[in-house]
Coordinates of C-alpha atoms in Angstrom, one line a residue:
Chain A
M492 CA -53.3 14.9 70.0
T493 CA -50.9 14.5 72.9
E494 CA -47.3 15.5 72.5
P495 CA -44.9 12.6 72.8
Q496 CA -43.6 12.5 76.3
S497 CA -39.9 12.8 77.0
F498 CA -38.2 9.6 78.0
S499 CA -36.7 11.2 80.9
D500 CA -40.1 11.0 82.5
L501 CA -40.4 7.3 81.8
L502 CA -36.9 6.0 82.5
P503 CA -36.3 6.3 86.2
S504 CA -39.0 3.8 87.0
T505 CA -37.8 1.1 84.7
V506 CA -34.7 -0.2 86.5
G507 CA -35.8 -3.0 88.7
E508 CA -39.4 -2.4 87.9
P509 CA -41.7 -5.3 88.6
I510 CA -42.5 -7.5 85.6
F511 CA -46.2 -7.2 86.4
N512 CA -47.7 -4.3 88.4
E513 CA -50.8 -6.2 89.6
P514 CA -51.5 -9.9 89.8
W515 CA -54.3 -9.7 87.1
Q516 CA -51.7 -8.6 84.6
A517 CA -49.7 -11.7 85.2
Q518 CA -52.8 -13.9 84.9
A519 CA -53.9 -12.2 81.6
F520 CA -50.4 -12.7 80.2
A521 CA -50.2 -16.3 81.2
L522 CA -53.7 -17.0 79.9
T523 CA -52.6 -15.8 76.5
V524 CA -49.4 -17.9 76.5
T525 CA -51.2 -21.1 77.6
S526 CA -54.2 -20.7 75.2
H527 CA -51.7 -20.2 72.4
K528 CA -49.9 -23.4 73.4
Q529 CA -53.2 -25.2 73.2
D530 CA -53.6 -23.9 69.6
L531 CA -56.5 -21.7 70.3
F532 CA -54.8 -19.1 68.1
T533 CA -51.5 -18.5 66.3
W534 CA -49.0 -16.0 67.8
D535 CA -49.4 -13.9 64.6
E536 CA -53.1 -13.7 65.2
W537 CA -52.5 -12.7 68.8
A538 CA -49.9 -10.0 67.8
T539 CA -52.3 -8.6 65.1
C540 CA -55.2 -8.4 67.6
L541 CA -53.0 -6.7 70.3
S542 CA -51.7 -4.3 67.7
E543 CA -55.2 -3.3 66.7
E544 CA -56.2 -2.6 70.3
I545 CA -53.0 -0.5 70.8
A546 CA -53.6 1.4 67.5
A547 CA -57.3 2.1 68.4
D548 CA -56.2 3.3 71.9
K549 CA -53.6 5.6 70.3
A550 CA -56.3 7.0 68.0
D551 CA -58.5 7.6 71.0
G552 CA -55.8 9.6 72.7
G553 CA -54.8 6.9 75.2
P554 CA -51.9 7.5 77.5
E555 CA -48.4 7.9 75.9
D556 CA -46.6 6.0 78.7
G557 CA -48.1 2.6 78.0
S558 CA -49.6 2.5 81.5
N559 CA -52.8 0.9 80.2
Y560 CA -50.9 -1.7 78.2
Y561 CA -52.2 -4.8 80.1
A562 CA -55.8 -3.4 79.9
L563 CA -55.4 -3.3 76.1
W564 CA -53.8 -6.8 76.3
L565 CA -56.9 -8.1 78.2
A566 CA -59.3 -6.4 75.7
A567 CA -57.4 -8.1 72.8
L568 CA -57.5 -11.5 74.5
E569 CA -61.3 -11.2 75.1
R570 CA -61.8 -10.2 71.5
L571 CA -59.7 -13.1 70.2
V572 CA -61.2 -15.7 72.5
T573 CA -64.7 -14.7 71.4
A574 CA -63.8 -14.5 67.8
K575 CA -62.4 -18.0 68.0
G576 CA -65.6 -19.2 69.5
A577 CA -64.0 -20.4 72.8
A578 CA -66.5 -18.2 74.7
T579 CA -69.2 -15.7 74.0
A580 CA -69.3 -12.2 75.2
E581 CA -72.4 -13.0 77.2
E582 CA -70.7 -16.0 78.8
L583 CA -67.8 -13.8 79.9
S584 CA -70.0 -11.1 81.3
G585 CA -72.1 -13.7 83.1
L586 CA -69.0 -15.3 84.6
K587 CA -67.8 -11.8 85.7
Q588 CA -71.1 -11.2 87.4
A589 CA -70.9 -14.7 89.0
W590 CA -67.4 -14.0 90.4
T591 CA -68.6 -10.7 91.8
E592 CA -71.5 -12.4 93.6
N593 CA -69.2 -15.1 94.9
Y594 CA -66.9 -12.5 96.4
L595 CA -69.7 -10.7 98.0
A596 CA -71.1 -14.0 99.4
T597 CA -67.8 -15.2 100.9
P598 CA -66.9 -14.2 104.4
H599 CA -63.6 -12.3 104.5
G600 CA -60.6 -14.6 104.8
Q601 CA -62.2 -17.6 103.2
P602 CA -61.4 -18.8 99.7
V603 CA -63.8 -17.5 97.1
P604 CA -65.4 -20.5 95.2
E605 CA -65.3 -20.8 91.4
P606 CA -68.6 -20.0 89.8
Chain B
M899 CA -74.8 -3.0 101.2
P900 CA -73.2 -5.4 103.6
H901 CA -73.4 -4.0 107.1
D902 CA -70.5 -6.0 108.4
S903 CA -67.1 -6.0 106.6
H904 CA -66.4 -9.5 107.7
D905 CA -69.4 -11.2 106.1
H906 CA -68.2 -10.7 102.5
T907 CA -65.0 -10.3 100.5
D908 CA -64.4 -7.1 98.5
P909 CA -64.3 -8.1 94.9
P910 CA -61.1 -7.1 93.0
S911 CA -61.0 -4.5 90.3
D912 CA -63.1 -4.7 87.2
L913 CA -60.1 -5.7 85.1
A914 CA -59.2 -8.5 87.6
L915 CA -62.8 -9.8 87.4
R916 CA -62.7 -9.9 83.6
V917 CA -59.5 -11.9 83.8
K918 CA -61.1 -14.3 86.2
A919 CA -64.1 -14.7 83.9
L920 CA -61.8 -15.5 81.0
E921 CA -59.8 -18.0 83.0
T922 CA -63.0 -19.8 84.2
A923 CA -64.3 -19.9 80.6
L924 CA -61.0 -21.1 79.1
T925 CA -60.5 -23.7 81.9
R926 CA -64.0 -25.1 81.3
K927 CA -63.3 -25.4 77.6
G928 CA -60.0 -27.2 78.3
Y929 CA -57.8 -24.5 76.8
V930 CA -56.2 -23.6 80.1
D931 CA -54.9 -25.6 83.1
P932 CA -54.8 -23.3 86.2
E933 CA -51.5 -25.0 87.2
A934 CA -50.0 -24.1 83.8
I935 CA -51.0 -20.5 84.4
D936 CA -49.0 -20.4 87.6
A937 CA -46.0 -22.1 85.9
V938 CA -46.0 -19.4 83.2
V939 CA -46.1 -16.6 85.7
D940 CA -43.3 -18.2 87.7
T941 CA -41.2 -18.6 84.7
F942 CA -41.5 -15.0 83.6
E943 CA -41.2 -13.6 87.1
T944 CA -38.1 -15.6 88.1
K945 CA -36.5 -17.6 85.3
V946 CA -36.3 -15.5 82.2
G947 CA -34.8 -12.0 82.0
P948 CA -32.0 -9.9 80.6
R949 CA -29.4 -12.0 82.5
N950 CA -30.0 -14.7 79.8
G951 CA -29.2 -12.3 77.1
A952 CA -26.2 -11.0 79.0
A953 CA -24.8 -14.5 79.1
V954 CA -25.3 -14.8 75.3
V955 CA -23.5 -11.5 74.7
A956 CA -20.6 -12.3 77.0
K957 CA -20.1 -15.7 75.3
A958 CA -20.1 -14.0 71.9
W959 CA -17.5 -11.5 73.2
T960 CA -15.2 -14.3 74.3
D961 CA -15.9 -17.1 71.8
P962 CA -15.5 -16.1 68.1
A963 CA -17.0 -19.3 66.8
F964 CA -20.1 -18.8 69.0
K965 CA -20.4 -15.2 67.9
Q966 CA -20.4 -16.3 64.3
R967 CA -23.1 -18.9 65.1
L968 CA -25.1 -16.2 66.9
L969 CA -24.9 -13.8 63.9
D970 CA -25.8 -16.7 61.5
D971 CA -28.7 -18.1 63.4
A972 CA -29.4 -16.5 66.8
S973 CA -32.3 -18.8 67.6
A974 CA -30.1 -21.9 67.4
A975 CA -27.1 -20.2 69.1
C976 CA -29.3 -19.1 72.1
A977 CA -30.9 -22.6 72.2
E978 CA -27.3 -23.9 72.8
L979 CA -27.4 -22.0 76.1
G980 CA -30.9 -23.3 76.9
F981 CA -32.8 -20.1 75.8
S982 CA -35.6 -21.0 73.4
G983 CA -38.8 -19.3 72.4
Q984 CA -42.3 -20.8 72.7
Q985 CA -44.1 -18.7 70.2
G986 CA -42.4 -20.1 67.1
E987 CA -40.5 -16.8 66.5
Q988 CA -37.1 -16.4 65.0
L989 CA -34.4 -14.4 66.7
K990 CA -31.9 -12.3 64.9
A991 CA -28.8 -10.8 66.4
V992 CA -27.6 -7.5 65.1
E993 CA -24.0 -6.4 65.9
N994 CA -23.0 -2.9 66.9
T995 CA -19.7 -1.9 65.2
D996 CA -17.6 1.3 64.8
A997 CA -19.9 2.1 61.8
V998 CA -23.3 1.0 62.9
H999 CA -25.5 1.3 66.0
N1000 CA -28.6 -0.9 66.2
M1001 CA -31.7 -0.3 68.2
V1002 CA -34.9 -2.3 68.4
V1003 CA -38.6 -1.3 68.5
C1004 CA -41.9 -2.9 67.9
T1005 CA -43.9 -0.2 66.2
L1006 CA -47.2 -2.1 66.2
C1007 CA -47.3 -3.6 69.6
S1008 CA -44.5 -4.9 71.9
C1009 CA -42.8 -7.9 70.2
Y1010 CA -39.7 -8.6 72.2
P1011 CA -37.2 -11.4 72.5
W1012 CA -38.6 -13.0 75.7
P1013 CA -36.3 -16.0 76.0
V1014 CA -33.2 -13.7 76.2
L1015 CA -34.6 -10.5 77.7
G1016 CA -37.7 -11.5 79.6
L1017 CA -40.7 -9.1 79.3
P1018 CA -40.1 -5.6 77.9
P1019 CA -39.7 -2.6 80.2
S1020 CA -42.7 -0.1 80.4
W1021 CA -41.1 2.4 78.1
Y1022 CA -40.7 -0.2 75.3
K1023 CA -44.5 -0.6 75.3
S1024 CA -45.2 3.2 75.3
H1025 CA -46.7 4.9 72.3
A1026 CA -43.9 7.5 72.6
Y1027 CA -41.1 5.0 72.1
R1028 CA -42.9 3.0 69.5
S1029 CA -43.6 6.0 67.3
R1030 CA -40.5 8.1 67.9
A1031 CA -37.8 5.4 67.7
V1032 CA -38.4 5.2 63.9
I1033 CA -39.0 8.8 63.2
E1034 CA -36.1 10.3 65.3
P1035 CA -33.9 7.5 66.6
R1036 CA -31.0 9.8 67.4
A1037 CA -33.1 12.1 69.5
V1038 CA -34.6 9.2 71.4
L1039 CA -31.1 7.7 71.9
Q1040 CA -30.0 11.1 73.3
E1041 CA -32.8 11.0 75.9
F1042 CA -31.5 7.6 76.9
G1043 CA -28.1 9.2 77.3
V1044 CA -26.6 7.6 74.2
D1045 CA -24.9 10.0 71.8
I1046 CA -24.2 8.5 68.4
P1047 CA -21.8 10.5 66.3
E1048 CA -23.2 11.9 63.0
D1049 CA -20.9 9.7 60.9
K1050 CA -22.2 6.5 62.5
E1051 CA -25.3 4.9 61.0
V1052 CA -28.2 4.2 63.2
R1053 CA -30.3 1.2 62.2
V1054 CA -33.7 0.7 63.7
W1055 CA -35.2 -2.8 63.6
D1056 CA -38.9 -3.2 63.8
S1057 CA -39.9 -6.5 65.5
T1058 CA -42.8 -8.7 64.5
A1059 CA -44.5 -11.7 65.9
E1060 CA -42.2 -13.9 63.7
L1061 CA -38.9 -12.1 64.0
R1062 CA -37.4 -10.5 67.1
Y1063 CA -34.0 -8.8 67.5
L1064 CA -31.2 -8.9 70.0
V1065 CA -28.5 -6.2 69.8
L1066 CA -25.0 -7.5 70.3
P1067 CA -23.4 -4.5 71.9
A1068 CA -19.7 -3.6 71.4
R1069 CA -17.4 -5.0 74.0
P1070 CA -16.1 -2.1 76.2
D1071 CA -12.4 -1.2 75.9
G1072 CA -10.1 -2.4 78.7
T1073 CA -11.9 -5.6 79.4
D1074 CA -9.5 -8.1 78.0
D1075 CA -8.7 -9.7 81.3
L1076 CA -12.3 -10.1 82.4
S1077 CA -13.9 -13.5 82.7
E1078 CA -17.1 -14.4 80.8
D1079 CA -19.1 -14.0 84.0
A1080 CA -17.6 -10.7 84.8
L1081 CA -18.2 -9.5 81.2
A1082 CA -21.9 -10.5 81.5
E1083 CA -22.2 -8.1 84.4
L1084 CA -21.4 -5.2 82.0
V1085 CA -24.2 -6.1 79.7
S1086 CA -27.3 -4.1 80.6
R1087 CA -30.8 -4.8 79.3
D1088 CA -30.9 -1.5 77.4
S1089 CA -27.6 -2.3 75.7
M1090 CA -29.3 -5.3 74.2
I1091 CA -32.3 -3.2 73.0
G1092 CA -29.8 -0.7 71.6
T1093 CA -31.0 2.2 73.9
G1094 CA -27.8 1.8 76.0
V1095 CA -24.2 0.7 75.6
A1096 CA -22.2 -1.8 77.5
Q1097 CA -19.9 0.0 79.9
A1098 CA -16.9 -1.2 81.8

């Protein structure tokens, strides 16, 4: 078990830190907010699912500083979306593969088409 | 392997590809409109943040009737200023006094009063803060540079999906002649989480 980190290590970066560190984090966040607005799940269901991912990560010795927070957020969203039947795990992995192939097939500088 | 770097586009990270897959699936099923996604990102990057909460606090410092409404029903009082939640959550304001210092945590995940504070800072989401804030709040506060005297009570509020908290910090001494706007400048994000104090 990792010793809790001192906040002096965490604090300096948080004044003026970006809301999202990478674009995919913003996308994952917004996907959750909009799916909730469309009644795919309740906010309580979402918070429960995210809490479970965070607790499991903690039990697995995940980083103390929350640096993988949006990775856990994404895992929670994938789990909730599949549990709700809005997509299957196979569908998601197939789409991920299709996106990868589209990137590799698109000349640099051109828009990558939707699968 | 492509032999020419111009005949393909490097795929983004594995995490980014998983997000793209989700977005495509949810868009196809009608749960998500790509334009709505962009609007949400824009809102959280540019429109909501701790300046909203600072405006609420400054108004409470200068308008006793508003302060009472804030303490009675923070969701309604913040809505008066145009700050409303989208997740159906209730907001509760907790007031720092000479006898009580309040601080806010979400021990299970990262519930946070988005409409008034924006999205939480990284430390709020850390395992360290979430676990230690409850176990040893005074020690955590000291690491934030906040010394609470032994005779002052520290109350820790654990947020949930349904109930989020906003700390109403104490108005600094010597600010009687400041305008509401000038007062709002004194209200830091951390002072509204309770890991800081408002300072003149």
